[in-house]
Coordinates of C-alpha atoms in Angstrom, one line a residue:
M148 CA 11.3 23.4 -26.2
A149 CA 8.7 24.0 -23.6
G150 CA 7.2 27.4 -23.2
S151 CA 7.2 29.4 -20.1
G152 CA 3.5 28.7 -19.4
E153 CA 4.0 25.1 -19.7
L154 CA 7.1 25.2 -17.3
T155 CA 5.1 27.3 -14.9
A156 CA 2.1 24.8 -15.0
G157 CA 4.6 21.9 -14.7
A158 CA 6.2 23.6 -11.5
V159 CA 2.7 24.1 -10.0
A160 CA 1.7 20.5 -10.9
L161 CA 4.8 19.0 -9.0
Q162 CA 3.6 20.7 -5.9
R163 CA -0.1 20.2 -6.4
F164 CA -0.1 16.6 -7.3
G165 CA 3.2 15.6 -5.9
L166 CA 5.4 16.4 -2.7
G167 CA 7.4 19.1 -4.3
P168 CA 10.7 19.1 -6.2
K169 CA 14.1 17.9 -5.3
P170 CA 17.3 19.7 -6.4
G171 CA 18.3 19.0 -9.9
Q172 CA 14.7 18.4 -11.1
G173 CA 15.0 21.4 -13.6
E174 CA 13.2 22.5 -16.8
A175 CA 13.2 19.3 -18.6
F176 CA 11.6 17.5 -15.6
R177 CA 8.9 20.2 -15.3
A178 CA 8.2 20.1 -19.0
Q179 CA 7.5 16.3 -18.6
I180 CA 5.6 16.3 -15.3
R181 CA 2.2 15.5 -16.8
D182 CA 3.6 12.6 -18.6
R183 CA 5.4 11.4 -15.5
L184 CA 2.3 11.8 -13.3
L185 CA 0.3 9.7 -15.9
A186 CA 2.9 7.1 -16.3
E187 CA 3.1 6.8 -12.5
I188 CA -0.8 6.1 -12.4
A189 CA -0.5 3.8 -15.3
A190 CA 2.2 1.8 -13.5
G191 CA 0.0 1.4 -10.6
G192 CA 2.5 0.4 -8.1
V193 CA 2.9 1.7 -4.5
A194 CA 6.2 1.2 -2.7
R195 CA 6.3 -0.5 0.6
P196 CA 8.2 1.0 3.5
Q197 CA 11.4 -0.7 4.4
G198 CA 13.1 -1.2 7.7
V199 CA 10.0 -1.9 9.8
H200 CA 10.4 -4.5 12.4
F201 CA 7.1 -6.4 11.9
S202 CA 5.9 -7.7 8.7
G203 CA 2.3 -7.3 9.5
T204 CA -0.6 -7.7 12.0
V205 CA 0.0 -11.3 13.0
E206 CA 3.5 -10.7 14.1
I207 CA 2.4 -7.6 15.8
G208 CA -0.4 -9.2 17.7
K209 CA 1.8 -11.9 19.1
A210 CA 4.4 -9.4 20.1
L211 CA 1.8 -7.0 21.6
F212 CA 0.1 -9.6 23.6
A213 CA 3.5 -10.8 24.9
F214 CA 4.5 -7.2 25.9
E215 CA 1.3 -6.6 27.7
D216 CA 1.6 -9.8 29.7
Q217 CA 5.0 -8.8 30.7
E218 CA 3.8 -5.5 31.8
K219 CA 1.2 -7.1 33.7
R220 CA 3.7 -9.3 35.5
E221 CA 6.0 -6.4 36.3
R222 CA 3.1 -4.4 37.7
E223 CA 2.2 -7.3 39.9
A224 CA 5.8 -7.6 41.2
R225 CA 5.8 -4.0 42.0
R226 CA 2.7 -4.2 44.0
I227 CA 4.0 -7.2 45.9
A228 CA 7.3 -5.4 46.5
A229 CA 5.4 -2.3 47.7
A230 CA 3.2 -4.4 50.1
G231 CA 6.2 -6.0 51.7
P232 CA 7.0 -9.8 52.1
A233 CA 4.6 -12.2 53.4
P234 CA 5.5 -13.8 56.7
G235 CA 7.6 -16.9 56.3
S236 CA 8.5 -16.1 52.7
P237 CA 12.1 -16.2 51.6
Q238 CA 12.2 -12.3 51.4
A239 CA 10.9 -12.2 55.1
M240 CA 13.6 -14.7 56.4
E241 CA 16.3 -12.6 54.5
M242 CA 15.2 -9.5 56.2
A243 CA 15.1 -11.5 59.5
G244 CA 18.8 -12.4 58.9
A245 CA 18.2 -15.9 57.4
A246 CA 20.0 -16.9 54.2
P247 CA 17.7 -16.6 51.2
Q248 CA 17.4 -19.5 48.8
A249 CA 19.0 -19.1 45.5
Q250 CA 16.3 -18.2 42.8
P251 CA 16.6 -19.4 39.3
A252 CA 17.0 -16.7 36.5
G253 CA 13.4 -17.0 34.9
P254 CA 12.4 -15.6 31.6
Q255 CA 10.8 -12.5 33.4
N256 CA 14.2 -11.6 34.9
Q257 CA 15.9 -12.3 31.9
M258 CA 13.7 -10.0 29.8
A259 CA 14.0 -7.4 32.3
A260 CA 17.8 -7.5 32.4
A261 CA 18.0 -7.6 28.7
K262 CA 15.8 -4.4 28.1
P263 CA 17.9 -1.4 27.3
P264 CA 17.8 1.5 29.6
N265 CA 15.5 4.4 28.5
E266 CA 14.3 2.6 25.6
P267 CA 10.6 3.4 24.7
A268 CA 8.1 0.6 25.1
L269 CA 7.4 -1.7 22.2
P270 CA 4.2 0.0 20.8
Y271 CA 6.1 3.4 20.7
R272 CA 9.2 1.9 19.1
T273 CA 7.1 0.2 16.5
Y274 CA 5.3 3.6 15.8
R275 CA 8.6 5.3 15.5
D276 CA 9.9 2.9 13.1
E277 CA 6.9 3.0 10.9
V278 CA 6.8 6.9 10.7
K279 CA 10.5 6.9 9.8
A280 CA 10.1 4.3 7.1
R281 CA 7.0 6.2 5.7
V282 CA 8.9 9.5 5.5
D283 CA 11.9 7.9 3.9
L284 CA 9.6 6.7 1.1
A285 CA 8.1 10.2 0.6
L286 CA 11.6 11.8 0.4
T287 CA 12.9 9.5 -2.2
A288 CA 10.0 9.4 -4.4
E289 CA 10.5 11.0 -7.9
T290 CA 7.2 13.1 -8.0
G291 CA 5.5 11.9 -4.6
L292 CA 2.1 11.3 -6.3
S293 CA 1.7 7.8 -4.9
E294 CA 2.8 8.9 -1.5
R295 CA 0.4 11.9 -1.7
L296 CA -2.4 9.5 -2.5
V297 CA -1.5 7.1 0.4
M298 CA -1.7 10.2 2.7
F299 CA -5.0 11.1 1.3
W300 CA -6.6 7.6 1.8
S301 CA -5.0 7.1 5.1
N302 CA -6.5 10.2 6.3
H303 CA -9.9 9.3 4.7
F304 CA -9.9 6.0 6.4
C305 CA -8.1 7.4 9.5
I306 CA -7.4 5.5 12.8
G307 CA -5.9 7.0 15.9
A308 CA -2.5 5.9 17.2
T309 CA -3.0 7.3 20.6
K310 CA -6.3 5.5 21.5
S311 CA -4.8 2.2 22.7
N312 CA -1.6 0.1 22.3
I313 CA -3.3 -1.7 19.4
G314 CA -3.7 1.6 17.6
R315 CA -0.2 2.8 18.3
I316 CA 1.7 -0.5 17.3
M317 CA -0.6 -1.2 14.3
A318 CA -0.9 2.2 12.8
G319 CA 1.8 1.7 10.1
A320 CA 0.7 -1.9 9.4
Y321 CA -2.8 -0.7 9.0
E322 CA -1.6 1.8 6.3
R323 CA 0.8 -0.8 4.7
E324 CA -2.1 -3.6 4.6
A325 CA -5.4 -1.8 4.1
I326 CA -4.4 1.4 2.1
R327 CA -1.2 0.9 0.1
P328 CA -2.2 -2.3 -1.9
H329 CA -5.5 -0.7 -3.1
V330 CA -4.4 3.0 -3.9
F331 CA -4.5 2.1 -7.6
G332 CA -7.2 -0.5 -7.4
R333 CA -10.9 -0.5 -6.7
F334 CA -12.5 1.7 -4.0
E335 CA -14.7 -1.3 -2.7
D336 CA -11.6 -3.3 -2.1
M337 CA -9.8 -0.6 -0.1
L338 CA -13.1 -0.1 1.8
I339 CA -13.4 -3.6 2.8
A340 CA -9.8 -3.9 3.8
A341 CA -9.9 -0.8 5.9
E342 CA -13.2 -1.7 7.7
S343 CA -12.0 -5.3 8.5
H344 CA -8.5 -4.2 9.8
P345 CA -8.1 -4.8 13.5
A346 CA -6.8 -1.2 13.9
M347 CA -10.0 0.1 12.5
L348 CA -12.1 -2.4 14.6
D349 CA -10.4 -1.2 17.6
F350 CA -10.3 2.5 16.9
L351 CA -14.2 2.6 16.1
D352 CA -15.1 0.1 18.8
N353 CA -16.5 -2.8 16.8
R354 CA -14.9 -5.2 19.0
Q355 CA -17.4 -4.1 21.6
S356 CA -20.4 -4.5 19.2
I357 CA -22.4 -7.6 19.8
G358 CA -25.7 -8.7 18.1
P359 CA -28.5 -8.7 20.9
N360 CA -29.8 -11.8 19.7
S361 CA -26.6 -13.6 19.0
P362 CA -25.5 -16.3 21.3
A363 CA -23.0 -14.0 23.0
G364 CA -25.5 -11.2 23.2
R365 CA -28.3 -13.3 24.9
R366 CA -25.7 -14.8 27.3
Q367 CA -24.0 -11.5 28.1
G368 CA -26.8 -9.0 27.8
R369 CA -24.6 -6.8 25.7
G370 CA -25.6 -5.0 22.5
L371 CA -24.6 -2.9 19.6
N372 CA -21.8 -0.2 19.3
E373 CA -22.7 1.9 16.2
N374 CA -19.5 3.8 15.9
L375 CA -18.0 2.0 12.9
A376 CA -21.3 1.8 11.1
R377 CA -21.9 5.5 11.5
E378 CA -18.5 6.5 10.3
I379 CA -18.6 4.2 7.4
M380 CA -21.7 5.9 6.1
E381 CA -20.8 9.4 7.1
L382 CA -17.2 9.6 6.6
H383 CA -16.1 6.7 4.4
T384 CA -18.8 6.4 1.8
L385 CA -22.0 8.3 1.3
G386 CA -21.1 11.5 3.3
V387 CA -23.3 13.3 5.7
S388 CA -25.8 14.2 3.2
G389 CA -25.8 10.8 1.4
G390 CA -29.5 10.0 2.1
Y391 CA -29.2 7.3 5.0
S392 CA -31.0 7.4 8.2
Q393 CA -30.4 6.5 11.8
A394 CA -32.2 3.2 11.1
D395 CA -29.7 2.4 8.4
V396 CA -26.8 3.2 10.8
T397 CA -28.2 0.8 13.3
N398 CA -28.9 -2.0 10.9
L399 CA -25.4 -1.7 9.4
A400 CA -24.0 -2.0 12.9
R401 CA -26.1 -5.2 13.1
I402 CA -24.7 -6.5 9.8
L403 CA -21.1 -5.9 11.0
T404 CA -21.4 -7.6 14.3
G405 CA -18.8 -10.4 14.6
W406 CA -16.2 -8.5 12.8
T407 CA -13.5 -8.4 15.3
M408 CA -9.8 -9.3 16.3
A409 CA -8.6 -12.5 17.4
G410 CA -7.5 -12.5 21.1
R411 CA -4.4 -13.6 23.0
D412 CA -5.7 -17.2 23.2
G413 CA -5.7 -17.6 19.5
R414 CA -8.8 -19.6 19.8
L415 CA -10.6 -18.2 16.6
G416 CA -7.4 -17.2 14.7
F417 CA -3.9 -15.8 14.9
P418 CA -3.8 -13.5 17.9
G419 CA -4.2 -9.7 16.6
S420 CA -5.6 -10.8 13.2
F421 CA -9.1 -10.1 11.8
I422 CA -11.7 -12.8 12.4
F423 CA -15.4 -13.2 12.0
N424 CA -17.0 -14.5 15.3
P425 CA -20.3 -16.0 14.4
G426 CA -21.1 -16.1 18.1
Q427 CA -21.3 -12.3 18.1
H428 CA -23.1 -11.9 14.9
E429 CA -26.8 -10.7 14.8
P430 CA -28.9 -13.5 13.0
G431 CA -31.3 -12.9 10.2
A432 CA -31.9 -10.7 7.2
T433 CA -31.3 -7.0 7.9
P434 CA -32.6 -4.1 5.6
L435 CA -30.1 -1.4 4.6
L436 CA -31.0 1.5 2.2
G437 CA -34.1 -0.3 1.1
R438 CA -32.5 -3.6 0.4
D439 CA -32.5 -6.9 2.6
Y440 CA -29.3 -8.5 3.3
A441 CA -29.6 -12.2 4.1
Q442 CA -26.2 -13.5 3.2
P443 CA -24.6 -15.8 5.8
D444 CA -22.1 -14.7 8.4
L445 CA -19.1 -12.5 6.9
A446 CA -20.7 -12.4 3.5
Q447 CA -23.4 -10.2 4.8
G448 CA -21.1 -7.4 5.7
V449 CA -19.1 -7.8 2.6
A450 CA -22.2 -7.5 0.4
A451 CA -23.4 -4.4 2.3
L452 CA -20.0 -2.6 2.0
T453 CA -19.7 -3.5 -1.7
D454 CA -23.1 -1.9 -2.4
L455 CA -22.2 1.2 -0.3
A456 CA -19.0 1.6 -2.4
H457 CA -21.1 1.7 -5.6
Q458 CA -23.7 4.1 -4.4
P459 CA -24.0 7.3 -6.5
A460 CA -23.5 9.5 -3.3
T461 CA -20.3 7.8 -2.6
A462 CA -18.9 8.6 -6.0
H463 CA -19.9 12.3 -5.4
F464 CA -18.5 12.3 -1.9
I465 CA -15.1 10.9 -3.0
A466 CA -14.8 13.1 -6.0
T467 CA -15.5 16.1 -3.8
K468 CA -12.8 15.2 -1.2
L469 CA -10.1 14.6 -4.1
V470 CA -10.8 17.8 -5.6
R471 CA -10.8 19.6 -2.6
H472 CA -7.5 18.0 -1.5
F473 CA -5.6 18.4 -4.8
V474 CA -7.2 21.6 -6.3
A475 CA -9.3 24.1 -4.2
D476 CA -11.0 24.4 -0.8
D477 CA -14.1 25.1 -2.8
P478 CA -14.2 22.1 -5.3
P479 CA -15.3 23.3 -8.8
P480 CA -18.5 21.6 -9.5
P481 CA -17.8 20.6 -13.0
L482 CA -14.5 18.9 -11.9
V483 CA -16.4 17.2 -9.2
E484 CA -19.0 15.8 -11.5
A485 CA -16.5 14.8 -14.1
L486 CA -14.6 12.7 -11.4
A487 CA -17.8 11.3 -10.0
K488 CA -18.9 10.2 -13.4
T489 CA -15.5 8.5 -13.9
F490 CA -16.0 6.9 -10.5
R491 CA -19.5 5.6 -11.4
D492 CA -18.7 4.4 -15.0
S493 CA -15.6 2.6 -13.9
D494 CA -17.1 0.9 -10.9
G495 CA -14.9 2.7 -8.6
D496 CA -11.7 2.2 -10.5
L497 CA -9.4 4.6 -8.6
R498 CA -6.7 4.8 -11.2
A499 CA -9.4 6.0 -13.8
V500 CA -10.4 8.7 -11.4
Y501 CA -6.8 9.9 -10.9
Q502 CA -6.3 9.8 -14.6
A503 CA -9.4 12.1 -15.1
L504 CA -8.0 14.5 -12.4
I505 CA -4.4 14.8 -13.8
G506 CA -6.1 15.0 -17.5
S507 CA -8.3 17.8 -16.5
E508 CA -7.2 21.3 -17.5
S509 CA -9.2 22.9 -14.8
A510 CA -7.3 20.9 -12.2
W511 CA -4.0 21.5 -14.0
M512 CA -4.5 25.3 -14.6
A513 CA -6.3 26.2 -11.3
P514 CA -4.5 29.0 -9.3
A515 CA -2.2 27.7 -6.4
T516 CA -4.5 28.5 -3.5
K517 CA -4.0 25.5 -1.3
I518 CA -1.8 25.8 1.7
R519 CA 0.3 22.7 2.3
S520 CA -0.5 20.8 5.4
P521 CA 2.2 20.5 8.1
Q522 CA 3.2 17.0 6.9
E523 CA 3.3 18.2 3.3
F524 CA 5.4 21.3 4.3
M525 CA 7.8 19.1 6.3
L526 CA 8.2 16.6 3.4
A527 CA 8.5 19.3 0.8
S528 CA 11.2 21.2 2.9
Y529 CA 13.3 18.1 3.4
R530 CA 13.1 17.1 -0.2
A531 CA 14.1 20.7 -1.3
L532 CA 17.0 20.7 1.2
G533 CA 18.0 17.1 0.4
R534 CA 18.0 16.2 4.0
K535 CA 17.4 12.7 5.6
P536 CA 16.0 13.4 8.9
D537 CA 16.0 11.2 11.9
F538 CA 12.7 10.4 13.9
G539 CA 13.0 13.3 16.1
Q540 CA 13.5 15.8 13.1
I541 CA 10.2 14.4 11.8
I542 CA 8.0 14.0 14.8
G543 CA 9.1 17.3 16.4
P544 CA 8.1 19.7 13.7
V545 CA 4.8 18.0 12.6
G546 CA 3.9 17.8 16.3
V547 CA 4.2 21.5 17.1
M548 CA 2.5 22.2 13.8
G549 CA -0.5 20.0 14.7
Q550 CA -0.3 17.1 12.4
P551 CA 1.7 14.2 14.0
F552 CA 1.4 10.9 12.1
W553 CA -1.8 9.0 12.5
Q554 CA -3.2 11.1 15.4
P555 CA -6.1 13.0 14.3
S556 CA -8.5 14.2 17.1
G557 CA -11.4 12.3 15.7
P558 CA -12.5 9.9 13.1
N559 CA -13.1 12.6 10.5
G560 CA -9.3 12.8 10.2
Y561 CA -7.1 15.9 9.7
A562 CA -8.8 19.0 8.1
D563 CA -8.1 19.6 4.5
S564 CA -8.6 23.4 4.3
N565 CA -6.7 26.7 4.3
A566 CA -8.6 27.7 7.5
A567 CA -7.2 24.8 9.4
W568 CA -3.5 25.4 8.6
G569 CA -3.4 29.1 7.7
S570 CA -4.3 30.8 10.9
A571 CA -1.9 33.5 12.4
E572 CA -0.8 31.2 15.3
G573 CA -0.1 28.3 12.6
L574 CA 1.8 30.6 10.3
K575 CA 3.9 31.8 13.2
T576 CA 4.8 28.2 14.2
R577 CA 5.9 27.5 10.6
V578 CA 8.1 30.4 10.8
D579 CA 9.9 29.1 13.9
V580 CA 10.0 25.6 12.3
A581 CA 11.6 27.1 9.0
A582 CA 14.0 29.0 11.1
G583 CA 15.3 25.8 12.8
W584 CA 15.5 24.0 9.5
G585 CA 17.5 26.9 8.0
R586 CA 19.9 26.6 10.9
Q587 CA 20.3 22.8 10.4
A588 CA 20.7 23.1 6.6
A589 CA 23.1 26.0 6.5
G590 CA 26.3 23.8 6.5
T591 CA 24.9 21.8 3.4
V592 CA 23.3 24.5 1.2
A593 CA 26.0 26.2 -0.8
D594 CA 24.0 29.1 -2.1
P595 CA 20.3 29.7 -0.9
R596 CA 19.8 31.9 -4.1
V597 CA 20.8 29.0 -6.3
L598 CA 18.5 26.7 -4.3
A599 CA 15.6 29.1 -4.6
D600 CA 16.0 29.1 -8.4
D601 CA 16.4 25.3 -8.6
I602 CA 13.5 24.5 -6.4
L603 CA 11.0 27.3 -7.5
G604 CA 12.0 27.8 -11.0
P605 CA 9.5 29.8 -12.8
L606 CA 7.4 30.2 -9.8
L607 CA 10.1 32.2 -8.1
S608 CA 8.8 35.8 -7.7
P609 CA 11.0 38.9 -7.8
E610 CA 10.0 39.7 -4.2
T611 CA 11.0 36.2 -2.9
K612 CA 14.2 36.3 -5.0
Q613 CA 15.1 39.6 -3.6
A614 CA 14.3 38.6 0.1
V615 CA 16.5 35.6 -0.3
A616 CA 19.4 37.5 -1.7
R617 CA 19.1 40.2 0.9
A618 CA 18.8 37.9 3.9
E619 CA 21.2 38.7 6.8
S620 CA 22.4 35.0 7.0
K621 CA 22.3 31.8 5.1
P622 CA 19.8 30.2 7.8
Q623 CA 17.5 33.3 7.3
A624 CA 17.8 32.9 3.4
I625 CA 16.8 29.4 3.6
A626 CA 13.9 30.1 6.0
L627 CA 12.6 32.9 3.7
L628 CA 12.6 30.3 0.8
L629 CA 10.6 27.8 2.8
M630 CA 8.1 30.5 4.0
S631 CA 7.6 32.1 0.6
P632 CA 4.2 32.0 -0.9
E633 CA 5.3 30.1 -3.8
F634 CA 6.6 27.3 -1.5
Q635 CA 3.8 27.3 0.9
R636 CA 1.0 27.1 -1.6
R637 CA 0.2 24.5 -4.2

């Protein structure tokens, strides 16, 4: 039989490394949590969201371009209608009293007639379905470790769903294609998949980056855009103190010219898919971090990214971020070095790095000081309450708490610190959100006192237990449970 210390550690671990408990995951589950987490890592599989309309970027690109073409036609029709009919046109004759000629019901009219009233545009509908599918996975997961890792890496290699139609409609597909398949694989594979995805190339403007000496550069007089190269080095691999120079940023931008997205004409590939355009690529060998890269075409960028993935600075940067995310705002240096060493020794095998994290006693026994981010708070709350929210019940709460899905304010992603989420204003907003959840769940929660003991187990403090028991109403008792320090911190 597990001791109280082991059960307490298991309860903390379910919140620290996963997404929090669900009703019925009692003592036996908590006692086995380390084995369950390690088994999940060993299995190495990440579930795929179900119920999304498009299977991937190829389908999305085709649909998006068709949608934008239709919007263009409709705008032109409105412009013409506002300007009035041209003299002698059927419309002018009709206004003058002449009988108009019958007009066939073309595809444009058929599409307009078939569009449901008040239905959001295609990019937002796709975004809505992707968010709902992602949340459904997190709510049904046993521990939530895999989904937490997806959230971590999706934020590390973040894109912005509000920048463009491409970002909005492809945000979910980007996570499904560039992040999920590589969560338990090699870091270099995830790096290359993320940087070559059309959503990333659009977000960080590499579609506008053209080699000055390439055929397109000489013809158009256009040049480099360094956004993608800078963020790869500063945010995705080496870190801001990783030992690179501005010249390295410029040279990496040269190396990555030609990495772009196929256009609507499909001349170089399926519309919306990643392509390498040799006509935009800067020719010749290019130095980066003291090494010359002379590989032809696409291979030059792949070689550069592969080497960046294996830099010692990258190992340290990734280890620091993982420890900060899962353990403490001030990452313990010995634990960071242990993970960095595992990263280096395994050539970036992320599964080995996670095993080192879960197997570390310092990560396991550290005090619960991290405040759950708004997305984590929402997922943990719905898991605890056994609820299946609709899209409005998802996007509303995370929106007011400041962490809507795939919408960070910049390429550095959402902050991962208590200072970002634990402000007085932020906590007040959480109180309001928790109160709303309390009212919504009051009809399905039989006894909040039983729920508090079930969800928090050995973490339940006498103060929280008393507060829940003395609440003036069931909604208030549920809200007090969700806002308790034991539930908020992991």
